[in-house]
Amino acid sequence: MAVVFHRSFTKTLLQTCSRALSVVTKKNLAYSRDHSVPPLAKYGGRNTVTLIPGDGIGPEMVIAVKDIFRHVGVPVDFEELNVSGLHIVDQDSHEDAMDNAITSIKRNGVAIKGNLFTPLDTNPDFRSLNLELRLRLDLFANIVRCKSIPGIRTRHNDVDLVIIRQNTEGEYSQLEHENVPGVVETFKITTEEKCMQIAEYAFRYAERHGRKKVTAVHKANIMKMGDGLFLRVCDEEAKKYPNIEYNSMIIDNCCMQLVSNPQQFDVMLLPNLYGNIVSNIGASLVGGPGIVPGENIGPDYAVFESGSRHTGLDIKGLGISNPVSMLFASTLMLEYLEFTAYADLINKAIMDVIGKEILTADAGGSASTTDFLAALKDELDASPRVKQIY
């Protein structure tokens, strides 16, 4: 009797085998620096970057980035691909769109993207597009930097913390099934390999960026094997860095401490689900999801986006979305591409505009997206540093 495999099952099996082989062959490549390999697509001093507008306010955000890059003359060309979780015609076309995006990122080495919507009412086999991207590119580390910005009024001042989240396993393995009606099992996958990878990345990040402290966040008092493994690996890695202060904290206590005394944290090292929750708390401490950028880093590729991954469907098309998080993400991308002068120029202009309290509504102001970008261009035009770059 012939056995016929569904296309998506066969594809998932091949991807899993490929990732396993990749881990074996590249195990030690990702640790020599924050970003292990230089960007691939550089021609005549220009870089090609994959651009995925995403859903909701994502297209508005990437238009802002393209507008500012064009205004300053940043030597980056965008290869734009449309991938959407809102407009899925059928499974095959969805898979083709993802394949094209993955191929583009592998060719270019770097991408910037808006968030991709994940519907709640789809078939259980439908994988989050954001997660699929991270898994297929082995973007094992998600880095979210939460820092207080003068001009944005928040409950706490002097917040300056970095959240480093394991990005590819844990509850996000998306392995679940219904044993009998009304009884669902969801697997949380924790491997020593991935725990070591993210722990080493976090401590090296702290060392290279002059950070003084790493806090491992866990729930090992309850999940003694899974989170216990994560905590043991972090404890062992900490011994290699005697000059970096290290402590651990249970996730529920961590959330309470984060909203009451965030200044105690420096680098926070977390498994996947906890990192997702804490990243959103961290963003709220410094002004909200419109402020904080995010990075997804793997052995070979890097993808930049807003730190809190909000789609913003409710404000799409209203002209009030905050472009700051995506603009900051774009300057992190420029630093990755070693276009530091452009990154510094744009960062300073953003800070100057915010310092003048030209803010969108989510950050406490009344400016539209267009108003903010116009003010940003004025700051860029007034900066003497433009001439230095040109």
mmCIF file of C-alpha atoms in Angstrom:
data_model
loop_
_atom_site.group_PDB
_atom_site.id
_atom_site.type_symbol
_atom_site.label_atom_id
_atom_site.label_comp_id
_atom_site.label_asym_id
_atom_site.label_seq_id
_atom_site.Cartn_x
_atom_site.Cartn_y
_atom_site.Cartn_z
ATOM 1 C CA MET A 1 0.000 0.000 0.000
ATOM 2 C CA ALA A 2 1.404 3.376 -1.006
ATOM 3 C CA VAL A 3 1.986 5.918 1.743
ATOM 4 C CA VAL A 4 1.259 9.531 0.817
ATOM 5 C CA PHE A 5 2.701 12.299 2.980
ATOM 6 C CA HIS A 6 1.001 15.700 3.112
ATOM 7 C CA ARG A 7 3.241 18.400 1.684
ATOM 8 C CA SER A 8 3.369 20.401 4.905
ATOM 9 C CA PHE A 9 4.288 17.315 6.988
ATOM 10 C CA THR A 10 7.109 16.355 4.626
ATOM 11 C CA LYS A 11 8.360 19.920 4.569
ATOM 12 C CA THR A 12 8.328 20.190 8.374
ATOM 13 C CA LEU A 13 10.225 16.891 8.660
ATOM 14 C CA LEU A 14 12.892 18.043 6.206
ATOM 15 C CA GLN A 15 13.233 21.390 7.978
ATOM 16 C CA THR A 16 13.640 19.658 11.351
ATOM 17 C CA CYS A 17 16.374 17.387 9.973
ATOM 18 C CA SER A 18 18.082 20.355 8.331
ATOM 19 C CA ARG A 19 18.065 22.341 11.577
ATOM 20 C CA ALA A 20 19.492 19.395 13.496
ATOM 21 C CA LEU A 21 22.332 19.032 10.979
ATOM 22 C CA SER A 22 22.904 22.788 11.087
ATOM 23 C CA VAL A 23 23.304 22.721 14.866
ATOM 24 C CA VAL A 24 25.941 19.991 14.606
ATOM 25 C CA THR A 25 27.943 21.654 11.840
ATOM 26 C CA LYS A 26 27.688 25.230 13.122
ATOM 27 C CA LYS A 27 27.712 24.619 16.857
ATOM 28 C CA ASN A 28 30.686 26.823 17.607
ATOM 29 C CA LEU A 29 30.222 29.495 14.959
ATOM 30 C CA ALA A 30 27.757 31.731 16.758
ATOM 31 C CA TYR A 31 29.784 32.594 19.805
ATOM 32 C CA SER A 32 32.854 34.480 18.635
ATOM 33 C CA ARG A 33 31.017 37.830 18.670
ATOM 34 C CA ASP A 34 27.507 39.204 18.977
ATOM 35 C CA HIS A 35 26.888 38.540 15.289
ATOM 36 C CA SER A 36 28.876 35.623 13.968
ATOM 37 C CA VAL A 37 29.197 36.312 10.252
ATOM 38 C CA PRO A 38 29.269 39.497 8.172
ATOM 39 C CA PRO A 39 26.258 40.343 6.009
ATOM 40 C CA LEU A 40 26.297 38.481 2.714
ATOM 41 C CA ALA A 41 24.972 40.883 0.096
ATOM 42 C CA LYS A 42 27.343 43.811 -0.201
ATOM 43 C CA TYR A 43 28.043 45.264 -3.628
ATOM 44 C CA GLY A 44 30.001 48.429 -4.346
ATOM 45 C CA GLY A 45 29.736 49.603 -0.753
ATOM 46 C CA ARG A 46 25.962 49.051 -0.645
ATOM 47 C CA ASN A 47 24.032 46.353 1.167
ATOM 48 C CA THR A 48 20.850 44.678 0.039
ATOM 49 C CA VAL A 49 18.441 44.026 2.895
ATOM 50 C CA THR A 50 15.287 41.919 2.814
ATOM 51 C CA LEU A 51 12.246 43.995 3.778
ATOM 52 C CA ILE A 52 8.993 42.371 4.903
ATOM 53 C CA PRO A 53 6.335 45.046 5.587
ATOM 54 C CA GLY A 54 4.128 42.674 7.582
ATOM 55 C CA ASP A 55 0.554 43.306 8.690
ATOM 56 C CA GLY A 56 -1.316 46.072 10.509
ATOM 57 C CA ILE A 57 0.876 49.150 10.912
ATOM 58 C CA GLY A 58 3.941 47.257 9.683
ATOM 59 C CA PRO A 59 3.816 48.733 6.155
ATOM 60 C CA GLU A 60 3.541 52.257 7.613
ATOM 61 C CA MET A 61 6.601 51.600 9.768
ATOM 62 C CA VAL A 62 8.799 50.295 6.977
ATOM 63 C CA ILE A 63 7.749 53.189 4.732
ATOM 64 C CA ALA A 64 9.067 55.502 7.464
ATOM 65 C CA VAL A 65 12.393 53.649 7.478
ATOM 66 C CA LYS A 66 12.689 53.793 3.693
ATOM 67 C CA ASP A 67 11.808 57.489 3.729
ATOM 68 C CA ILE A 68 14.474 58.382 6.297
ATOM 69 C CA PHE A 69 17.129 56.186 4.671
ATOM 70 C CA ARG A 70 16.435 57.853 1.329
ATOM 71 C CA HIS A 71 16.548 61.306 2.923
ATOM 72 C CA VAL A 72 19.962 60.690 4.487
ATOM 73 C CA GLY A 73 21.375 58.648 1.613
ATOM 74 C CA VAL A 74 21.976 55.420 3.519
ATOM 75 C CA PRO A 75 23.756 52.920 1.214
ATOM 76 C CA VAL A 76 21.120 50.211 1.616
ATOM 77 C CA ASP A 77 18.838 48.754 -1.054
ATOM 78 C CA PHE A 78 15.676 46.919 -0.040
ATOM 79 C CA GLU A 79 14.388 43.694 -1.550
ATOM 80 C CA GLU A 80 10.728 43.813 -0.574
ATOM 81 C CA LEU A 81 8.650 40.667 -0.131
ATOM 82 C CA ASN A 82 5.005 40.504 0.831
ATOM 83 C CA VAL A 83 4.188 37.940 3.489
ATOM 84 C CA SER A 84 0.946 38.220 5.458
ATOM 85 C CA GLY A 85 -0.950 36.326 8.101
ATOM 86 C CA LEU A 86 -4.113 38.247 7.228
ATOM 87 C CA HIS A 87 -4.454 37.305 3.577
ATOM 88 C CA ILE A 88 -3.783 33.587 3.279
ATOM 89 C CA VAL A 89 -5.462 32.273 0.142
ATOM 90 C CA ASP A 90 -4.401 28.654 0.632
ATOM 91 C CA GLN A 91 -1.669 26.669 2.343
ATOM 92 C CA ASP A 92 0.448 26.259 -0.792
ATOM 93 C CA SER A 93 0.567 29.976 -1.601
ATOM 94 C CA HIS A 94 1.353 30.731 2.039
ATOM 95 C CA GLU A 95 4.252 28.275 1.981
ATOM 96 C CA ASP A 96 5.526 29.711 -1.302
ATOM 97 C CA ALA A 97 5.535 33.240 0.155
ATOM 98 C CA MET A 98 7.464 32.054 3.202
ATOM 99 C CA ASP A 99 9.922 30.125 1.040
ATOM 100 C CA ASN A 100 10.602 33.239 -1.024
ATOM 101 C CA ALA A 101 11.168 35.314 2.119
ATOM 102 C CA ILE A 102 13.511 32.726 3.620
ATOM 103 C CA THR A 103 15.477 32.483 0.367
ATOM 104 C CA SER A 104 15.834 36.263 0.234
ATOM 105 C CA ILE A 105 17.089 36.498 3.821
ATOM 106 C CA LYS A 106 19.565 33.680 3.250
ATOM 107 C CA ARG A 107 20.844 35.496 0.183
ATOM 108 C CA ASN A 108 21.073 38.926 1.837
ATOM 109 C CA GLY A 109 21.960 37.878 5.371
ATOM 110 C CA VAL A 110 19.893 40.665 6.963
ATOM 111 C CA ALA A 111 16.205 41.601 7.101
ATOM 112 C CA ILE A 112 13.923 44.175 8.674
ATOM 113 C CA LYS A 113 10.256 43.345 9.120
ATOM 114 C CA GLY A 114 6.916 44.417 10.485
ATOM 115 C CA ASN A 115 5.020 41.980 12.650
ATOM 116 C CA LEU A 116 3.095 39.212 10.891
ATOM 117 C CA PHE A 117 -0.427 38.599 12.161
ATOM 118 C CA THR A 118 -1.180 35.182 13.649
ATOM 119 C CA PRO A 119 -4.923 34.402 13.569
ATOM 120 C CA LEU A 120 -6.443 32.533 16.515
ATOM 121 C CA ASP A 121 -9.075 30.636 14.560
ATOM 122 C CA THR A 122 -6.926 28.822 11.996
ATOM 123 C CA ASN A 123 -6.202 25.114 11.782
ATOM 124 C CA PRO A 124 -4.026 23.955 14.711
ATOM 125 C CA ASP A 125 -1.394 22.903 12.175
ATOM 126 C CA PHE A 126 -0.978 26.517 11.041
ATOM 127 C CA ARG A 127 2.315 27.807 12.400
ATOM 128 C CA SER A 128 2.883 31.423 13.394
ATOM 129 C CA LEU A 129 4.686 33.093 10.498
ATOM 130 C CA ASN A 130 6.939 35.011 12.890
ATOM 131 C CA LEU A 131 7.866 31.775 14.621
ATOM 132 C CA GLU A 132 8.400 29.921 11.359
ATOM 133 C CA LEU A 133 10.858 32.601 10.287
ATOM 134 C CA ARG A 134 12.802 32.277 13.533
ATOM 135 C CA LEU A 135 12.891 28.488 13.402
ATOM 136 C CA ARG A 136 13.902 28.116 9.773
ATOM 137 C CA LEU A 137 16.695 30.693 10.101
ATOM 138 C CA ASP A 138 17.760 29.476 13.576
ATOM 139 C CA LEU A 139 17.388 32.959 15.057
ATOM 140 C CA PHE A 140 18.064 31.627 18.529
ATOM 141 C CA ALA A 141 18.446 34.969 20.351
ATOM 142 C CA ASN A 142 15.917 37.778 20.662
ATOM 143 C CA ILE A 143 17.369 40.977 22.129
ATOM 144 C CA VAL A 144 15.131 43.799 23.354
ATOM 145 C CA ARG A 145 16.742 46.950 24.755
ATOM 146 C CA CYS A 146 14.587 48.964 27.149
ATOM 147 C CA LYS A 147 16.051 52.337 28.083
ATOM 148 C CA SER A 148 14.439 55.489 29.451
ATOM 149 C CA ILE A 149 14.391 58.352 26.938
ATOM 150 C CA PRO A 150 14.377 62.005 28.053
ATOM 151 C CA GLY A 151 11.172 63.614 26.822
ATOM 152 C CA ILE A 152 8.972 60.559 27.345
ATOM 153 C CA ARG A 153 7.199 60.708 30.687
ATOM 154 C CA THR A 154 7.043 57.355 32.466
ATOM 155 C CA ARG A 155 6.579 56.138 36.020
ATOM 156 C CA HIS A 156 10.248 55.132 36.341
ATOM 157 C CA ASN A 157 13.398 56.993 35.288
ATOM 158 C CA ASP A 158 16.867 55.653 34.553
ATOM 159 C CA VAL A 159 15.671 52.280 33.286
ATOM 160 C CA ASP A 160 18.400 50.651 31.211
ATOM 161 C CA LEU A 161 18.019 46.928 30.738
ATOM 162 C CA VAL A 162 18.546 44.371 27.995
ATOM 163 C CA ILE A 163 16.257 41.365 27.676
ATOM 164 C CA ILE A 164 17.859 38.340 26.005
ATOM 165 C CA ARG A 165 15.326 35.661 25.193
ATOM 166 C CA GLN A 166 15.770 32.128 23.877
ATOM 167 C CA ASN A 167 13.862 32.396 20.625
ATOM 168 C CA THR A 168 13.300 28.939 19.142
ATOM 169 C CA GLU A 169 12.094 26.388 21.684
ATOM 170 C CA GLY A 170 10.198 26.101 24.988
ATOM 171 C CA GLU A 171 6.421 26.464 24.694
ATOM 172 C CA TYR A 172 6.923 27.959 21.230
ATOM 173 C CA SER A 173 7.818 24.564 19.794
ATOM 174 C CA GLN A 174 4.130 24.452 18.785
ATOM 175 C CA LEU A 175 3.852 20.770 19.586
ATOM 176 C CA GLU A 176 0.417 20.077 21.017
ATOM 177 C CA HIS A 177 -2.435 17.669 20.545
ATOM 178 C CA GLU A 178 -5.802 16.728 21.992
ATOM 179 C CA ASN A 179 -5.639 13.276 23.590
ATOM 180 C CA VAL A 180 -9.385 13.054 24.081
ATOM 181 C CA PRO A 181 -11.993 15.785 23.694
ATOM 182 C CA GLY A 182 -11.356 18.412 26.343
ATOM 183 C CA VAL A 183 -7.814 17.265 27.201
ATOM 184 C CA VAL A 184 -4.904 18.995 25.443
ATOM 185 C CA GLU A 185 -1.196 18.336 25.898
ATOM 186 C CA THR A 186 1.266 21.088 25.011
ATOM 187 C CA PHE A 187 4.972 20.282 24.985
ATOM 188 C CA LYS A 188 7.602 22.616 26.367
ATOM 189 C CA ILE A 189 10.899 21.604 24.779
ATOM 190 C CA THR A 190 14.103 22.487 26.638
ATOM 191 C CA THR A 191 17.456 21.248 25.352
ATOM 192 C CA GLU A 192 20.867 21.602 26.925
ATOM 193 C CA GLU A 193 22.255 22.617 23.533
ATOM 194 C CA LYS A 194 19.964 25.641 23.181
ATOM 195 C CA CYS A 195 20.265 26.613 26.848
ATOM 196 C CA MET A 196 24.054 26.673 26.502
ATOM 197 C CA GLN A 197 23.795 28.656 23.283
ATOM 198 C CA ILE A 198 21.628 31.430 24.730
ATOM 199 C CA ALA A 199 23.465 31.546 28.079
ATOM 200 C CA GLU A 200 26.820 31.922 26.377
ATOM 201 C CA TYR A 201 25.411 34.586 24.082
ATOM 202 C CA ALA A 202 23.996 36.562 27.017
ATOM 203 C CA PHE A 203 27.208 36.565 29.035
ATOM 204 C CA ARG A 204 29.312 37.470 26.022
ATOM 205 C CA TYR A 205 26.872 40.245 25.205
ATOM 206 C CA ALA A 206 27.204 41.583 28.747
ATOM 207 C CA GLU A 207 30.985 41.418 28.581
ATOM 208 C CA ARG A 208 31.273 43.121 25.189
ATOM 209 C CA HIS A 209 28.794 45.875 26.014
ATOM 210 C CA GLY A 210 30.193 46.740 29.428
ATOM 211 C CA ARG A 211 27.197 45.377 31.296
ATOM 212 C CA LYS A 212 27.744 44.517 34.950
ATOM 213 C CA LYS A 213 25.057 41.997 35.824
ATOM 214 C CA VAL A 214 23.120 39.071 34.354
ATOM 215 C CA THR A 215 19.857 37.815 35.881
ATOM 216 C CA ALA A 216 18.570 34.385 34.833
ATOM 217 C CA VAL A 217 14.774 34.183 35.070
ATOM 218 C CA HIS A 218 13.080 30.817 35.570
ATOM 219 C CA LYS A 219 10.374 28.753 37.262
ATOM 220 C CA ALA A 220 12.615 25.892 38.370
ATOM 221 C CA ASN A 221 10.814 25.601 41.698
ATOM 222 C CA ILE A 222 7.865 24.101 39.801
ATOM 223 C CA MET A 223 9.295 22.913 36.459
ATOM 224 C CA LYS A 224 12.266 21.243 38.076
ATOM 225 C CA MET A 225 13.483 19.409 34.988
ATOM 226 C CA GLY A 226 12.837 21.873 32.150
ATOM 227 C CA ASP A 227 13.535 25.183 33.860
ATOM 228 C CA GLY A 228 15.915 23.351 36.172
ATOM 229 C CA LEU A 229 18.059 22.488 33.150
ATOM 230 C CA PHE A 230 17.981 26.097 31.965
ATOM 231 C CA LEU A 231 18.993 27.373 35.409
ATOM 232 C CA ARG A 232 21.818 24.844 35.838
ATOM 233 C CA VAL A 233 23.283 25.794 32.478
ATOM 234 C CA CYS A 234 23.101 29.512 33.357
ATOM 235 C CA ASP A 235 24.735 28.848 36.736
ATOM 236 C CA GLU A 236 27.611 27.001 35.064
ATOM 237 C CA GLU A 237 28.089 29.656 32.389
ATOM 238 C CA ALA A 238 28.215 32.391 35.048
ATOM 239 C CA LYS A 239 31.287 30.763 36.598
ATOM 240 C CA LYS A 240 33.255 31.605 33.437
ATOM 241 C CA TYR A 241 32.638 35.331 33.954
ATOM 242 C CA PRO A 242 33.796 36.248 37.475
ATOM 243 C CA ASN A 243 33.735 39.962 36.653
ATOM 244 C CA ILE A 244 30.010 39.899 35.867
ATOM 245 C CA GLU A 245 27.579 39.811 38.777
ATOM 246 C CA TYR A 246 25.058 36.990 38.443
ATOM 247 C CA ASN A 247 21.802 36.112 40.140
ATOM 248 C CA SER A 248 18.640 34.186 39.360
ATOM 249 C CA MET A 249 15.002 35.046 39.984
ATOM 250 C CA ILE A 250 11.691 33.203 39.732
ATOM 251 C CA ILE A 251 9.553 34.609 36.922
ATOM 252 C CA ASP A 252 6.572 35.752 39.017
ATOM 253 C CA ASN A 253 8.825 37.577 41.479
ATOM 254 C CA CYS A 254 10.745 38.995 38.518
ATOM 255 C CA CYS A 255 7.595 40.565 37.046
ATOM 256 C CA MET A 256 6.754 42.164 40.388
ATOM 257 C CA GLN A 257 10.320 43.446 40.826
ATOM 258 C CA LEU A 258 10.384 44.735 37.264
ATOM 259 C CA VAL A 259 7.421 47.061 37.743
ATOM 260 C CA SER A 260 8.438 48.173 41.259
ATOM 261 C CA ASN A 261 12.236 48.457 40.996
ATOM 262 C CA PRO A 262 13.404 48.042 37.380
ATOM 263 C CA GLN A 263 16.733 49.782 38.019
ATOM 264 C CA GLN A 264 18.059 46.614 39.692
ATOM 265 C CA PHE A 265 18.152 44.808 36.335
ATOM 266 C CA ASP A 266 20.857 45.003 33.697
ATOM 267 C CA VAL A 267 20.913 41.974 31.364
ATOM 268 C CA MET A 268 17.983 39.596 31.774
ATOM 269 C CA LEU A 269 18.341 36.042 30.427
ATOM 270 C CA LEU A 270 15.085 34.163 29.882
ATOM 271 C CA PRO A 271 13.492 31.135 28.210
ATOM 272 C CA ASN A 272 11.146 31.812 25.329
ATOM 273 C CA LEU A 273 7.703 32.383 26.869
ATOM 274 C CA TYR A 274 8.963 34.323 29.887
ATOM 275 C CA GLY A 275 11.031 36.484 27.566
ATOM 276 C CA ASN A 276 7.959 37.332 25.514
ATOM 277 C CA ILE A 277 6.043 38.485 28.594
ATOM 278 C CA VAL A 278 8.939 40.368 30.181
ATOM 279 C CA SER A 279 9.766 42.139 26.896
ATOM 280 C CA ASN A 280 6.301 43.676 26.871
ATOM 281 C CA ILE A 281 6.613 44.732 30.506
ATOM 282 C CA GLY A 282 10.013 46.240 29.754
ATOM 283 C CA ALA A 283 8.617 48.164 26.795
ATOM 284 C CA SER A 284 5.825 49.595 28.931
ATOM 285 C CA LEU A 285 8.378 50.877 31.461
ATOM 286 C CA VAL A 286 10.050 53.148 28.916
ATOM 287 C CA GLY A 287 7.116 54.377 26.852
ATOM 288 C CA GLY A 288 5.345 51.445 25.240
ATOM 289 C CA PRO A 289 5.609 49.214 22.169
ATOM 290 C CA GLY A 290 6.161 52.164 19.843
ATOM 291 C CA ILE A 291 9.536 52.915 21.407
ATOM 292 C CA VAL A 292 11.473 49.677 21.834
ATOM 293 C CA PRO A 293 13.429 47.923 19.038
ATOM 294 C CA GLY A 294 14.167 44.224 18.762
ATOM 295 C CA GLU A 295 16.816 42.021 17.190
ATOM 296 C CA ASN A 296 16.653 38.348 16.207
ATOM 297 C CA ILE A 297 20.137 36.903 15.896
ATOM 298 C CA GLY A 298 21.336 33.527 14.637
ATOM 299 C CA PRO A 299 24.629 31.971 13.568
ATOM 300 C CA ASP A 300 24.204 33.249 10.007
ATOM 301 C CA TYR A 301 21.352 35.744 9.789
ATOM 302 C CA ALA A 302 19.844 38.733 11.600
ATOM 303 C CA VAL A 303 16.275 40.058 11.468
ATOM 304 C CA PHE A 304 15.329 43.417 13.004
ATOM 305 C CA GLU A 305 11.843 44.494 14.075
ATOM 306 C CA SER A 306 9.878 46.274 16.794
ATOM 307 C CA GLY A 307 10.726 44.852 20.191
ATOM 308 C CA SER A 308 7.236 44.022 21.421
ATOM 309 C CA ARG A 309 5.936 42.596 18.122
ATOM 310 C CA HIS A 310 2.565 44.357 18.144
ATOM 311 C CA THR A 311 0.662 44.246 14.847
ATOM 312 C CA GLY A 312 -1.419 47.358 15.602
ATOM 313 C CA LEU A 313 -4.464 46.393 13.558
ATOM 314 C CA ASP A 314 -6.659 48.788 15.549
ATOM 315 C CA ILE A 315 -4.707 51.889 14.443
ATOM 316 C CA LYS A 316 -3.860 50.818 10.909
ATOM 317 C CA GLY A 317 -4.346 53.652 8.427
ATOM 318 C CA LEU A 318 -5.118 56.310 11.047
ATOM 319 C CA GLY A 319 -1.778 58.067 10.639
ATOM 320 C CA ILE A 320 -0.982 57.944 14.356
ATOM 321 C CA SER A 321 1.384 54.968 14.572
ATOM 322 C CA ASN A 322 4.696 55.566 16.300
ATOM 323 C CA PRO A 323 7.645 54.932 13.944
ATOM 324 C CA VAL A 324 10.309 55.167 16.668
ATOM 325 C CA SER A 325 10.613 51.453 17.470
ATOM 326 C CA MET A 326 11.115 50.558 13.810
ATOM 327 C CA LEU A 327 13.499 53.468 13.252
ATOM 328 C CA PHE A 328 15.559 52.342 16.243
ATOM 329 C CA ALA A 329 15.458 48.791 14.840
ATOM 330 C CA SER A 330 16.766 50.152 11.540
ATOM 331 C CA THR A 331 19.700 51.861 13.278
ATOM 332 C CA LEU A 332 20.554 48.605 15.053
ATOM 333 C CA MET A 333 20.551 47.048 11.602
ATOM 334 C CA LEU A 334 22.908 49.771 10.358
ATOM 335 C CA GLU A 335 25.260 49.060 13.260
ATOM 336 C CA TYR A 336 25.148 45.379 12.315
ATOM 337 C CA LEU A 337 26.019 46.338 8.734
ATOM 338 C CA GLU A 338 28.869 48.501 10.100
ATOM 339 C CA PHE A 339 27.287 51.747 8.871
ATOM 340 C CA THR A 340 27.833 53.252 12.316
ATOM 341 C CA ALA A 341 27.957 56.897 11.201
ATOM 342 C CA TYR A 342 24.486 56.663 9.677
ATOM 343 C CA ALA A 343 23.159 54.870 12.753
ATOM 344 C CA ASP A 344 24.557 57.544 15.073
ATOM 345 C CA LEU A 345 23.168 60.328 12.905
ATOM 346 C CA ILE A 346 19.629 58.940 12.844
ATOM 347 C CA ASN A 347 19.687 57.984 16.535
ATOM 348 C CA LYS A 348 20.725 61.481 17.575
ATOM 349 C CA ALA A 349 18.039 63.072 15.420
ATOM 350 C CA ILE A 350 15.367 60.788 16.910
ATOM 351 C CA MET A 351 16.477 61.677 20.434
ATOM 352 C CA ASP A 352 16.452 65.387 19.593
ATOM 353 C CA VAL A 353 12.909 65.212 18.209
ATOM 354 C CA ILE A 354 11.702 63.299 21.261
ATOM 355 C CA GLY A 355 13.515 65.797 23.488
ATOM 356 C CA LYS A 356 11.366 68.521 21.938
ATOM 357 C CA GLU A 357 8.328 66.421 22.916
ATOM 358 C CA ILE A 358 7.193 65.912 19.351
ATOM 359 C CA LEU A 359 5.501 62.613 20.120
ATOM 360 C CA THR A 360 2.687 60.456 18.830
ATOM 361 C CA ALA A 361 -0.331 59.844 21.064
ATOM 362 C CA ASP A 362 0.893 56.522 22.468
ATOM 363 C CA ALA A 363 3.954 58.303 23.904
ATOM 364 C CA GLY A 364 1.954 61.175 25.382
ATOM 365 C CA GLY A 365 1.936 63.635 22.480
ATOM 366 C CA SER A 366 -0.396 64.705 19.703
ATOM 367 C CA ALA A 367 1.809 64.444 16.606
ATOM 368 C CA SER A 368 0.862 62.285 13.655
ATOM 369 C CA THR A 369 3.291 59.861 12.058
ATOM 370 C CA THR A 370 3.834 62.411 9.292
ATOM 371 C CA ASP A 371 4.487 65.191 11.817
ATOM 372 C CA PHE A 372 7.132 63.136 13.573
ATOM 373 C CA LEU A 373 8.897 62.195 10.340
ATOM 374 C CA ALA A 374 8.866 65.821 9.141
ATOM 375 C CA ALA A 375 10.458 66.937 12.414
ATOM 376 C CA LEU A 376 13.010 64.143 12.125
ATOM 377 C CA LYS A 377 13.982 65.254 8.627
ATOM 378 C CA ASP A 378 14.404 68.819 9.875
ATOM 379 C CA GLU A 379 16.778 67.589 12.581
ATOM 380 C CA LEU A 380 18.727 65.534 10.068
ATOM 381 C CA ASP A 381 19.020 68.494 7.711
ATOM 382 C CA ALA A 382 20.283 70.703 10.535
ATOM 383 C CA SER A 383 22.909 68.233 11.678
ATOM 384 C CA PRO A 384 26.495 69.039 10.620
ATOM 385 C CA ARG A 385 27.219 65.330 10.750
ATOM 386 C CA VAL A 386 25.427 64.825 7.440
ATOM 387 C CA LYS A 387 28.282 66.571 5.667
ATOM 388 C CA GLN A 388 30.809 64.351 7.409
ATOM 389 C CA ILE A 389 29.093 61.235 6.066
ATOM 390 C CA TYR A 390 28.717 62.601 2.557
#
